[in-house]
Amino acid sequence: NKQAQEIEPRMIEWRRFLHQNPELSNREFKTGKYLADFLKNLGMEVQYPVAKTGAVGILRGGKPGPVIALRADIDGLPVVERNALPFASREKGVQGGIETGVMHACGHDSHMAMLMAVAEILSKNKADVKGTIKFLFQPAEEGAPAGEEAGAYLMIKEGVLENPKVDVVFGLHIQSLLPLGQLAYRAEGLMAAVDGFNIKVTGVGAHGATPWDSVDPIVVSSQIVNGLQTIVSRQTELTKAPAVITVGSLHGGVRRNIIPEEVNMEGTIRTFDPAMQKLVHEKIKHTASAIAEASGAKAETDILVMYPVTYNDPALTSLMAPSLAKVSPTVVTQPVTMAEDFSFFQQKVPGFFFFLGAYPEDMKLTRRPVHHTADFMIDERAFVTGVKALLTLTMDYAYQPKSGKK
């Protein structure tokens, strides 16, 4: 606890530097090198680059024990920061061929800074560390650019859970709307699986003055959007498992007086249950096709399976919940419909993921500091709690009976 408090000023400096210098997914070149150099200066065995731009530090403790992985994500988002902070981002990047601002609008800068602090503290106490600690600084949690592999999936593919083989993985996510210092978790499904869908609607173009000459894909697309909303509300048994379908992008046409031939829409599907996931996929394809056909148009649906459910191993959660409670007030949260590719690690080894509250209650905000927005804001006082939580989980797991390895 004392060392976590002592490192706080430097941790905040690290976070502010990283906040000022964000990079987009799979483009975290400077960030990855910064982290790799930091780990090397601690005397760790370092693997870099991993999964294009990530870094892994390996700390071999002074006593035999389990192999524990701690993970932080490192990428920013294509968001223009609106906050008037002295360390606000002014960086630019290219997303989908379009220049955009870049911002750590989901708190990954804080995740890096906290894990850096944990790495330094454990390195200084190496003789007392039981087992091996792997520090996973993971790129591209927010998703790969088109046509690229990325993130936790690619890190696993490149072997970060092997040599030595990881026994357990811990991670956290800062939450700007949770009370400062609160630690929130739940066993089993914590965060949703997320999949993407693309629907191309093809009709017949015409002059805007003679719509009867067309099969209007804009009208058909609007009917499909409405139809998709009835899948969850009218075609699934929500008492069994929740689901969310969102259309986030719809594009068609170039002039007000031209009915186009084609409209494209994109959206996301969020589920917590494999059977529900399969059902929703089928319903989306059927709904789009049937509505289009009824109007004389054609709908082609592609579904991209993305991230699985962030699933906290029940036995591990039961074991580690008392460790969290030693650090700060805890709460068992409801499932969250956002998604996390930490879930890929949990598919391979038991994992425990939790939320750290950092609502900036003293900052007199004029807008809610929501994740993935230009107004995202967190209270840096939460970081010490996050460091203590990761340290406590690591040491308690390592020193539990039967955790040692010969």
CSV table of C-alpha atoms in Angstrom, one decimal:
chain,number,residue,atom,x,y,z
A,1,ASN,CA,0.0,0.0,0.0
A,2,LYS,CA,2.8,2.4,0.9
A,3,GLN,CA,4.6,1.7,-2.4
A,4,ALA,CA,1.4,2.2,-4.4
A,5,GLN,CA,1.0,5.6,-2.7
A,6,GLU,CA,4.6,6.6,-3.3
A,7,ILE,CA,4.5,5.8,-7.0
A,8,GLU,CA,1.3,7.8,-7.6
A,9,PRO,CA,2.9,11.1,-8.8
A,10,ARG,CA,5.0,9.3,-11.4
A,11,MET,CA,2.1,7.1,-12.4
A,12,ILE,CA,0.0,10.3,-13.1
A,13,GLU,CA,2.9,11.7,-15.1
A,14,TRP,CA,3.0,8.5,-17.2
A,15,ARG,CA,-0.7,8.7,-17.8
A,16,ARG,CA,-0.6,12.3,-18.8
A,17,PHE,CA,2.2,11.7,-21.3
A,18,LEU,CA,0.3,8.7,-22.8
A,19,HIS,CA,-2.9,10.8,-22.9
A,20,GLN,CA,-1.2,13.5,-24.9
A,21,ASN,CA,0.3,11.0,-27.3
A,22,PRO,CA,-2.5,8.5,-28.3
A,23,GLU,CA,-2.3,6.2,-31.3
A,24,LEU,CA,-4.9,4.2,-33.1
A,25,SER,CA,-5.3,0.5,-33.1
A,26,ASN,CA,-2.4,-1.4,-34.7
A,27,ARG,CA,-0.6,1.9,-35.1
A,28,GLU,CA,0.7,2.2,-31.5
A,29,PHE,CA,4.3,2.3,-32.6
A,30,LYS,CA,5.6,5.0,-30.3
A,31,THR,CA,3.4,3.7,-27.4
A,32,GLY,CA,4.7,0.2,-27.8
A,33,LYS,CA,8.4,1.2,-27.8
A,34,TYR,CA,7.8,3.5,-24.8
A,35,LEU,CA,6.4,0.6,-22.9
A,36,ALA,CA,9.1,-1.9,-24.0
A,37,ASP,CA,11.8,0.5,-23.0
A,38,PHE,CA,10.2,1.0,-19.6
A,39,LEU,CA,10.1,-2.8,-19.0
A,40,LYS,CA,13.7,-3.2,-20.1
A,41,ASN,CA,14.8,-0.5,-17.7
A,42,LEU,CA,13.2,-2.6,-14.9
A,43,GLY,CA,15.5,-5.4,-15.9
A,44,MET,CA,12.7,-7.6,-17.3
A,45,GLU,CA,12.9,-10.1,-20.1
A,46,VAL,CA,11.0,-8.2,-22.8
A,47,GLN,CA,9.2,-9.4,-26.0
A,48,TYR,CA,8.7,-6.6,-28.5
A,49,PRO,CA,7.0,-6.1,-30.8
A,50,VAL,CA,4.2,-8.6,-30.2
A,51,ALA,CA,1.0,-8.5,-32.2
A,52,LYS,CA,2.4,-5.7,-34.3
A,53,THR,CA,3.0,-3.1,-31.6
A,54,GLY,CA,2.5,-4.7,-28.2
A,55,ALA,CA,5.0,-5.4,-25.5
A,56,VAL,CA,5.3,-8.2,-23.0
A,57,GLY,CA,7.5,-8.1,-19.8
A,58,ILE,CA,8.3,-11.3,-17.9
A,59,LEU,CA,9.3,-11.0,-14.3
A,60,ARG,CA,10.6,-14.3,-12.7
A,61,GLY,CA,10.0,-14.1,-9.0
A,62,GLY,CA,12.4,-15.3,-6.3
A,63,LYS,CA,10.1,-18.2,-5.2
A,64,PRO,CA,8.4,-21.0,-7.2
A,65,GLY,CA,4.8,-20.4,-8.0
A,66,PRO,CA,2.2,-20.0,-10.7
A,67,VAL,CA,2.4,-18.0,-13.9
A,68,ILE,CA,0.1,-14.9,-13.6
A,69,ALA,CA,-0.7,-12.6,-16.6
A,70,LEU,CA,-1.7,-9.0,-16.0
A,71,ARG,CA,-3.1,-7.1,-19.1
A,72,ALA,CA,-3.5,-3.5,-20.1
A,73,ASP,CA,-4.7,-2.3,-23.5
A,74,ILE,CA,-2.8,0.5,-25.2
A,75,ASP,CA,-4.8,2.0,-28.2
A,76,GLY,CA,-6.7,5.2,-28.5
A,77,LEU,CA,-9.8,6.1,-30.4
A,78,PRO,CA,-10.6,8.3,-33.5
A,79,VAL,CA,-12.2,11.0,-31.3
A,80,VAL,CA,-11.4,14.7,-31.2
A,81,GLU,CA,-10.9,15.6,-27.6
A,82,ARG,CA,-13.0,18.5,-26.3
A,83,ASN,CA,-11.7,18.7,-22.8
A,84,ALA,CA,-9.6,21.8,-21.8
A,85,LEU,CA,-7.0,19.8,-20.0
A,86,PRO,CA,-3.4,21.0,-20.1
A,87,PHE,CA,-2.4,17.5,-21.3
A,88,ALA,CA,-5.3,17.1,-23.8
A,89,SER,CA,-4.6,15.2,-27.0
A,90,ARG,CA,-4.0,17.1,-30.2
A,91,GLU,CA,-2.8,14.1,-32.1
A,92,LYS,CA,-4.1,13.2,-35.6
A,93,GLY,CA,-4.5,9.8,-37.2
A,94,VAL,CA,-6.1,8.1,-40.2
A,95,GLN,CA,-9.1,5.9,-39.7
A,96,GLY,CA,-10.8,4.3,-42.7
A,97,GLY,CA,-8.8,6.6,-45.0
A,98,ILE,CA,-10.1,9.7,-43.2
A,99,GLU,CA,-7.9,12.0,-41.1
A,100,THR,CA,-9.2,12.3,-37.5
A,101,GLY,CA,-8.3,13.4,-34.1
A,102,VAL,CA,-7.1,10.7,-31.7
A,103,MET,CA,-7.9,10.5,-28.0
A,104,HIS,CA,-7.6,8.1,-25.2
A,105,ALA,CA,-11.4,8.2,-24.8
A,106,CYS,CA,-11.8,4.9,-23.1
A,107,GLY,CA,-9.1,5.1,-20.4
A,108,HIS,CA,-6.4,2.9,-21.9
A,109,ASP,CA,-3.8,5.5,-20.9
A,110,SER,CA,-4.7,4.9,-17.3
A,111,HIS,CA,-4.6,1.1,-17.8
A,112,MET,CA,-1.1,1.4,-19.1
A,113,ALA,CA,0.0,3.7,-16.3
A,114,MET,CA,-1.4,1.5,-13.6
A,115,LEU,CA,0.2,-1.6,-15.0
A,116,MET,CA,3.5,0.2,-15.3
A,117,ALA,CA,3.3,1.0,-11.6
A,118,VAL,CA,2.5,-2.6,-10.7
A,119,ALA,CA,5.5,-3.7,-12.9
A,120,GLU,CA,7.8,-1.4,-11.1
A,121,ILE,CA,6.6,-2.3,-7.6
A,122,LEU,CA,6.8,-6.0,-8.2
A,123,SER,CA,10.3,-5.7,-9.8
A,124,LYS,CA,11.5,-3.9,-6.7
A,125,ASN,CA,10.1,-6.7,-4.6
A,126,LYS,CA,11.2,-9.5,-6.9
A,127,ALA,CA,12.6,-11.7,-4.1
A,128,ASP,CA,9.1,-11.9,-2.5
A,129,VAL,CA,7.3,-12.6,-5.8
A,130,LYS,CA,6.1,-16.1,-5.9
A,131,GLY,CA,6.1,-17.5,-9.5
A,132,THR,CA,6.3,-15.6,-12.8
A,133,ILE,CA,4.4,-12.5,-13.8
A,134,LYS,CA,3.7,-11.7,-17.4
A,135,PHE,CA,2.8,-8.0,-18.1
A,136,LEU,CA,0.8,-7.9,-21.3
A,137,PHE,CA,0.6,-4.5,-23.0
A,138,GLN,CA,-2.0,-5.3,-25.7
A,139,PRO,CA,-2.6,-3.3,-28.8
A,140,ALA,CA,-5.9,-2.8,-30.7
A,141,GLU,CA,-8.5,-3.7,-28.1
A,142,GLU,CA,-10.8,-1.3,-30.0
A,143,GLY,CA,-10.6,-3.5,-33.1
A,144,ALA,CA,-8.4,-4.1,-36.0
A,145,PRO,CA,-8.3,-1.9,-39.1
A,146,ALA,CA,-10.0,-3.5,-42.1
A,147,GLY,CA,-8.2,-6.6,-43.3
A,148,GLU,CA,-5.8,-6.8,-40.3
A,149,GLU,CA,-5.5,-9.2,-37.4
A,150,ALA,CA,-5.0,-7.6,-34.0
A,151,GLY,CA,-5.5,-7.4,-30.3
A,152,ALA,CA,-5.8,-10.2,-27.8
A,153,TYR,CA,-6.5,-12.8,-30.5
A,154,LEU,CA,-3.2,-12.0,-32.3
A,155,MET,CA,-1.3,-11.9,-29.0
A,156,ILE,CA,-2.5,-15.4,-28.2
A,157,LYS,CA,-1.8,-16.6,-31.7
A,158,GLU,CA,1.8,-15.3,-31.3
A,159,GLY,CA,2.2,-17.3,-28.0
A,160,VAL,CA,2.0,-14.8,-25.1
A,161,LEU,CA,0.2,-17.4,-23.0
A,162,GLU,CA,3.0,-19.9,-23.5
A,163,ASN,CA,6.7,-20.3,-22.5
A,164,PRO,CA,6.0,-20.2,-19.6
A,165,LYS,CA,2.3,-21.3,-19.8
A,166,VAL,CA,0.0,-18.9,-18.0
A,167,ASP,CA,-2.2,-20.2,-15.2
A,168,VAL,CA,-4.5,-17.2,-14.7
A,169,VAL,CA,-5.0,-13.8,-16.2
A,170,PHE,CA,-6.2,-10.6,-14.4
A,171,GLY,CA,-7.4,-7.3,-16.0
A,172,LEU,CA,-9.4,-4.2,-15.2
A,173,HIS,CA,-11.2,-1.4,-17.0
A,174,ILE,CA,-11.6,2.1,-15.6
A,175,GLN,CA,-15.2,3.3,-15.6
A,176,SER,CA,-15.9,7.1,-15.7
A,177,LEU,CA,-19.5,6.8,-14.4
A,178,LEU,CA,-18.9,4.5,-11.4
A,179,PRO,CA,-18.2,6.1,-8.0
A,180,LEU,CA,-14.6,7.0,-7.3
A,181,GLY,CA,-12.7,4.0,-6.0
A,182,GLN,CA,-15.5,1.5,-6.3
A,183,LEU,CA,-14.5,-2.0,-7.6
A,184,ALA,CA,-17.3,-3.8,-9.6
A,185,TYR,CA,-17.3,-7.4,-10.8
A,186,ARG,CA,-19.5,-10.4,-11.3
A,187,ALA,CA,-19.0,-14.1,-11.9
A,188,GLU,CA,-19.7,-15.6,-15.3
A,189,GLY,CA,-20.8,-13.1,-18.1
A,190,LEU,CA,-19.6,-9.6,-17.2
A,191,MET,CA,-19.5,-8.1,-20.6
A,192,ALA,CA,-21.3,-9.0,-23.8
A,193,ALA,CA,-20.1,-10.8,-26.9
A,194,VAL,CA,-20.2,-8.4,-29.8
A,195,ASP,CA,-20.6,-9.2,-33.5
A,196,GLY,CA,-20.9,-6.9,-36.5
A,197,PHE,CA,-23.2,-7.0,-39.4
A,198,ASN,CA,-23.2,-5.4,-42.9
A,199,ILE,CA,-26.4,-5.3,-45.0
A,200,LYS,CA,-26.3,-4.2,-48.6
A,201,VAL,CA,-29.7,-3.4,-50.0
A,202,THR,CA,-29.9,-3.3,-53.8
A,203,GLY,CA,-32.9,-1.8,-55.6
A,204,VAL,CA,-33.5,0.2,-58.8
A,205,GLY,CA,-32.4,3.8,-59.1
A,206,ALA,CA,-34.5,6.6,-60.6
A,207,HIS,CA,-35.1,10.3,-60.7
A,208,GLY,CA,-36.4,11.7,-57.4
A,209,ALA,CA,-39.3,13.1,-59.3
A,210,THR,CA,-40.5,9.7,-60.5
A,211,PRO,CA,-40.1,7.3,-57.5
A,212,TRP,CA,-42.5,4.9,-59.2
A,213,ASP,CA,-39.8,4.0,-61.6
A,214,SER,CA,-37.6,2.9,-58.7
A,215,VAL,CA,-37.3,0.2,-56.2
A,216,ASP,CA,-36.1,2.6,-53.5
A,217,PRO,CA,-33.4,1.1,-51.4
A,218,ILE,CA,-33.5,4.0,-48.9
A,219,VAL,CA,-37.2,3.2,-48.1
A,220,VAL,CA,-36.4,-0.5,-48.0
A,221,SER,CA,-33.4,0.1,-45.7
A,222,SER,CA,-35.6,2.2,-43.3
A,223,GLN,CA,-38.1,-0.7,-43.1
A,224,ILE,CA,-35.2,-3.1,-42.4
A,225,VAL,CA,-33.9,-0.9,-39.6
A,226,ASN,CA,-37.4,-0.9,-38.0
A,227,GLY,CA,-37.7,-4.7,-38.6
A,228,LEU,CA,-34.4,-5.4,-36.9
A,229,GLN,CA,-35.7,-3.7,-33.8
A,230,THR,CA,-38.5,-6.2,-33.5
A,231,ILE,CA,-36.1,-9.2,-33.3
A,232,VAL,CA,-35.2,-8.5,-29.7
A,233,SER,CA,-38.6,-7.1,-28.6
A,234,ARG,CA,-40.8,-9.7,-30.4
A,235,GLN,CA,-38.8,-12.7,-31.5
A,236,THR,CA,-36.5,-13.6,-28.6
A,237,GLU,CA,-37.3,-14.8,-25.1
A,238,LEU,CA,-35.5,-12.1,-23.1
A,239,THR,CA,-36.1,-13.9,-19.8
A,240,LYS,CA,-33.5,-16.4,-21.0
A,241,ALA,CA,-30.8,-14.0,-22.2
A,242,PRO,CA,-30.5,-10.4,-23.1
A,243,ALA,CA,-29.6,-9.1,-26.6
A,244,VAL,CA,-29.0,-5.7,-28.3
A,245,ILE,CA,-29.1,-4.9,-32.0
A,246,THR,CA,-27.9,-1.5,-33.0
A,247,VAL,CA,-27.7,0.0,-36.5
A,248,GLY,CA,-24.9,2.6,-36.3
A,249,SER,CA,-24.3,3.5,-39.9
A,250,LEU,CA,-26.5,3.9,-43.0
A,251,HIS,CA,-25.2,5.3,-46.3
A,252,GLY,CA,-26.8,5.7,-49.7
A,253,GLY,CA,-27.1,8.3,-52.4
A,254,VAL,CA,-25.2,11.3,-53.5
A,255,ARG,CA,-27.8,13.9,-54.5
A,256,ARG,CA,-31.2,14.9,-53.1
A,257,ASN,CA,-33.0,14.3,-56.4
A,258,ILE,CA,-31.5,10.9,-57.3
A,259,ILE,CA,-32.9,7.7,-55.8
A,260,PRO,CA,-29.8,5.4,-55.6
A,261,GLU,CA,-29.4,1.8,-56.5
A,262,GLU,CA,-27.7,0.8,-53.3
A,263,VAL,CA,-27.7,1.4,-49.6
A,264,ASN,CA,-25.3,0.0,-47.1
A,265,MET,CA,-25.8,-0.3,-43.4
A,266,GLU,CA,-23.7,-1.5,-40.5
A,267,GLY,CA,-24.4,-2.4,-36.9
A,268,THR,CA,-23.6,-4.5,-33.9
A,269,ILE,CA,-25.1,-7.5,-32.1
A,270,ARG,CA,-24.5,-8.0,-28.4
A,271,THR,CA,-25.4,-11.2,-26.6
A,272,PHE,CA,-24.4,-13.2,-23.5
A,273,ASP,CA,-25.5,-16.7,-24.6
A,274,PRO,CA,-24.3,-18.7,-27.6
A,275,ALA,CA,-27.9,-20.0,-28.4
A,276,MET,CA,-29.2,-16.4,-28.4
A,277,GLN,CA,-26.3,-15.3,-30.5
A,278,LYS,CA,-27.0,-17.9,-33.1
A,279,LEU,CA,-30.7,-17.1,-33.1
A,280,VAL,CA,-30.1,-13.4,-33.5
A,281,HIS,CA,-27.7,-14.0,-36.4
A,282,GLU,CA,-30.4,-16.1,-38.2
A,283,LYS,CA,-33.2,-13.6,-37.5
A,284,ILE,CA,-31.2,-10.6,-38.9
A,285,LYS,CA,-30.5,-12.4,-42.2
A,286,HIS,CA,-34.1,-13.6,-42.5
A,287,THR,CA,-35.6,-10.2,-41.6
A,288,ALA,CA,-33.4,-8.2,-44.0
A,289,SER,CA,-34.0,-10.7,-46.9
A,290,ALA,CA,-37.7,-11.0,-46.4
A,291,ILE,CA,-38.4,-7.2,-46.2
A,292,ALA,CA,-36.2,-6.5,-49.2
A,293,GLU,CA,-37.9,-9.3,-51.2
A,294,ALA,CA,-41.4,-8.0,-50.3
A,295,SER,CA,-40.4,-4.7,-52.0
A,296,GLY,CA,-38.7,-6.1,-55.0
A,297,ALA,CA,-35.2,-5.4,-53.7
A,298,LYS,CA,-32.4,-7.6,-52.6
A,299,ALA,CA,-30.6,-7.7,-49.2
A,300,GLU,CA,-27.2,-9.3,-48.7
A,301,THR,CA,-26.2,-9.7,-45.1
A,302,ASP,CA,-22.7,-10.5,-43.8
A,303,ILE,CA,-22.1,-11.1,-40.1
A,304,LEU,CA,-18.6,-10.7,-38.6
A,305,VAL,CA,-18.1,-12.7,-35.4
A,306,MET,CA,-15.9,-10.4,-33.2
A,307,TYR,CA,-15.5,-10.7,-29.5
A,308,PRO,CA,-16.8,-13.5,-27.2
A,309,VAL,CA,-18.4,-12.9,-23.8
A,310,THR,CA,-16.1,-11.6,-21.1
A,311,TYR,CA,-16.6,-14.5,-18.8
A,312,ASN,CA,-15.2,-14.5,-15.3
A,313,ASP,CA,-14.4,-18.0,-14.2
A,314,PRO,CA,-16.8,-18.7,-11.3
A,315,ALA,CA,-14.3,-20.5,-9.1
A,316,LEU,CA,-11.7,-17.9,-9.7
A,317,THR,CA,-14.1,-15.1,-9.0
A,318,SER,CA,-15.2,-16.7,-5.7
A,319,LEU,CA,-11.5,-17.0,-4.8
A,320,MET,CA,-10.5,-13.4,-5.7
A,321,ALA,CA,-13.5,-11.4,-4.6
A,322,PRO,CA,-12.3,-11.2,-1.0
A,323,SER,CA,-9.0,-9.8,-2.3
A,324,LEU,CA,-10.8,-7.0,-4.0
A,325,ALA,CA,-12.8,-6.3,-0.9
A,326,LYS,CA,-9.6,-5.8,1.1
A,327,VAL,CA,-8.7,-2.9,-1.2
A,328,SER,CA,-11.8,-0.8,-1.6
A,329,PRO,CA,-15.6,-1.1,-1.5
A,330,THR,CA,-16.9,-3.7,-4.0
A,331,VAL,CA,-20.2,-4.3,-5.7
A,332,VAL,CA,-21.6,-7.1,-7.8
A,333,THR,CA,-22.6,-5.4,-11.0
A,334,GLN,CA,-25.2,-6.2,-13.6
A,335,PRO,CA,-24.0,-7.6,-17.0
A,336,VAL,CA,-22.6,-4.8,-19.2
A,337,THR,CA,-23.5,-4.7,-22.9
A,338,MET,CA,-20.2,-3.3,-24.0
A,339,ALA,CA,-17.6,-5.8,-25.1
A,340,GLU,CA,-13.9,-6.5,-24.4
A,341,ASP,CA,-11.4,-8.6,-26.2
A,342,PHE,CA,-9.9,-9.6,-22.8
A,343,SER,CA,-12.5,-12.4,-23.4
A,344,PHE,CA,-10.1,-14.1,-25.8
A,345,PHE,CA,-7.6,-14.6,-22.9
A,346,GLN,CA,-10.4,-16.0,-20.8
A,347,GLN,CA,-11.2,-18.6,-23.5
A,348,LYS,CA,-7.7,-20.1,-23.0
A,349,VAL,CA,-7.1,-19.7,-19.2
A,350,PRO,CA,-9.2,-18.8,-16.2
A,351,GLY,CA,-9.5,-15.0,-16.0
A,352,PHE,CA,-10.9,-12.4,-13.8
A,353,PHE,CA,-11.9,-8.9,-15.1
A,354,PHE,CA,-13.3,-6.1,-13.0
A,355,PHE,CA,-14.2,-2.4,-13.2
A,356,LEU,CA,-12.5,0.5,-11.3
A,357,GLY,CA,-14.7,3.5,-10.6
A,358,ALA,CA,-13.2,6.9,-11.5
A,359,TYR,CA,-16.1,9.4,-11.8
A,360,PRO,CA,-14.6,12.9,-11.7
A,361,GLU,CA,-16.9,14.2,-9.1
A,362,ASP,CA,-14.9,17.3,-8.2
A,363,MET,CA,-14.4,18.6,-11.8
A,364,LYS,CA,-17.6,20.6,-12.2
A,365,LEU,CA,-18.4,19.0,-15.5
A,366,THR,CA,-20.9,20.5,-18.0
A,367,ARG,CA,-21.3,17.2,-19.9
A,368,ARG,CA,-21.3,13.5,-18.7
A,369,PRO,CA,-17.8,12.0,-19.1
A,370,VAL,CA,-19.1,9.0,-21.2
A,371,HIS,CA,-16.6,6.5,-22.7
A,372,HIS,CA,-15.9,6.9,-26.4
A,373,THR,CA,-16.9,10.5,-26.5
A,374,ALA,CA,-15.0,13.8,-26.8
A,375,ASP,CA,-15.9,14.6,-23.1
A,376,PHE,CA,-14.5,11.4,-21.6
A,377,MET,CA,-12.9,12.2,-18.2
A,378,ILE,CA,-11.6,10.3,-15.2
A,379,ASP,CA,-10.4,11.1,-11.8
A,380,GLU,CA,-6.7,10.2,-11.4
A,381,ARG,CA,-7.2,9.5,-7.7
A,382,ALA,CA,-8.6,6.2,-8.7
A,383,PHE,CA,-5.3,4.9,-10.0
A,384,VAL,CA,-3.8,4.0,-6.7
A,385,THR,CA,-6.9,1.8,-6.0
A,386,GLY,CA,-6.3,0.1,-9.3
A,387,VAL,CA,-2.7,-0.6,-8.5
A,388,LYS,CA,-3.5,-1.9,-5.1
A,389,ALA,CA,-6.2,-4.2,-6.6
A,390,LEU,CA,-3.9,-5.7,-9.2
A,391,LEU,CA,-1.1,-6.1,-6.6
A,392,THR,CA,-3.4,-7.8,-4.1
A,393,LEU,CA,-4.9,-10.1,-6.7
A,394,THR,CA,-1.5,-11.1,-7.9
A,395,MET,CA,0.1,-11.8,-4.4
A,396,ASP,CA,-3.0,-13.4,-2.9
A,397,TYR,CA,-3.4,-15.8,-5.9
A,398,ALA,CA,0.3,-16.6,-5.8
A,399,TYR,CA,0.4,-17.3,-2.1
A,400,GLN,CA,-2.9,-19.2,-1.8
A,401,PRO,CA,-2.5,-22.9,-0.7
A,402,LYS,CA,-1.7,-25.2,-3.6
A,403,SER,CA,-0.9,-22.4,-6.0
A,404,GLY,CA,2.9,-23.1,-5.9
A,405,LYS,CA,4.5,-25.0,-8.7
A,406,LYS,CA,7.5,-27.3,-8.3
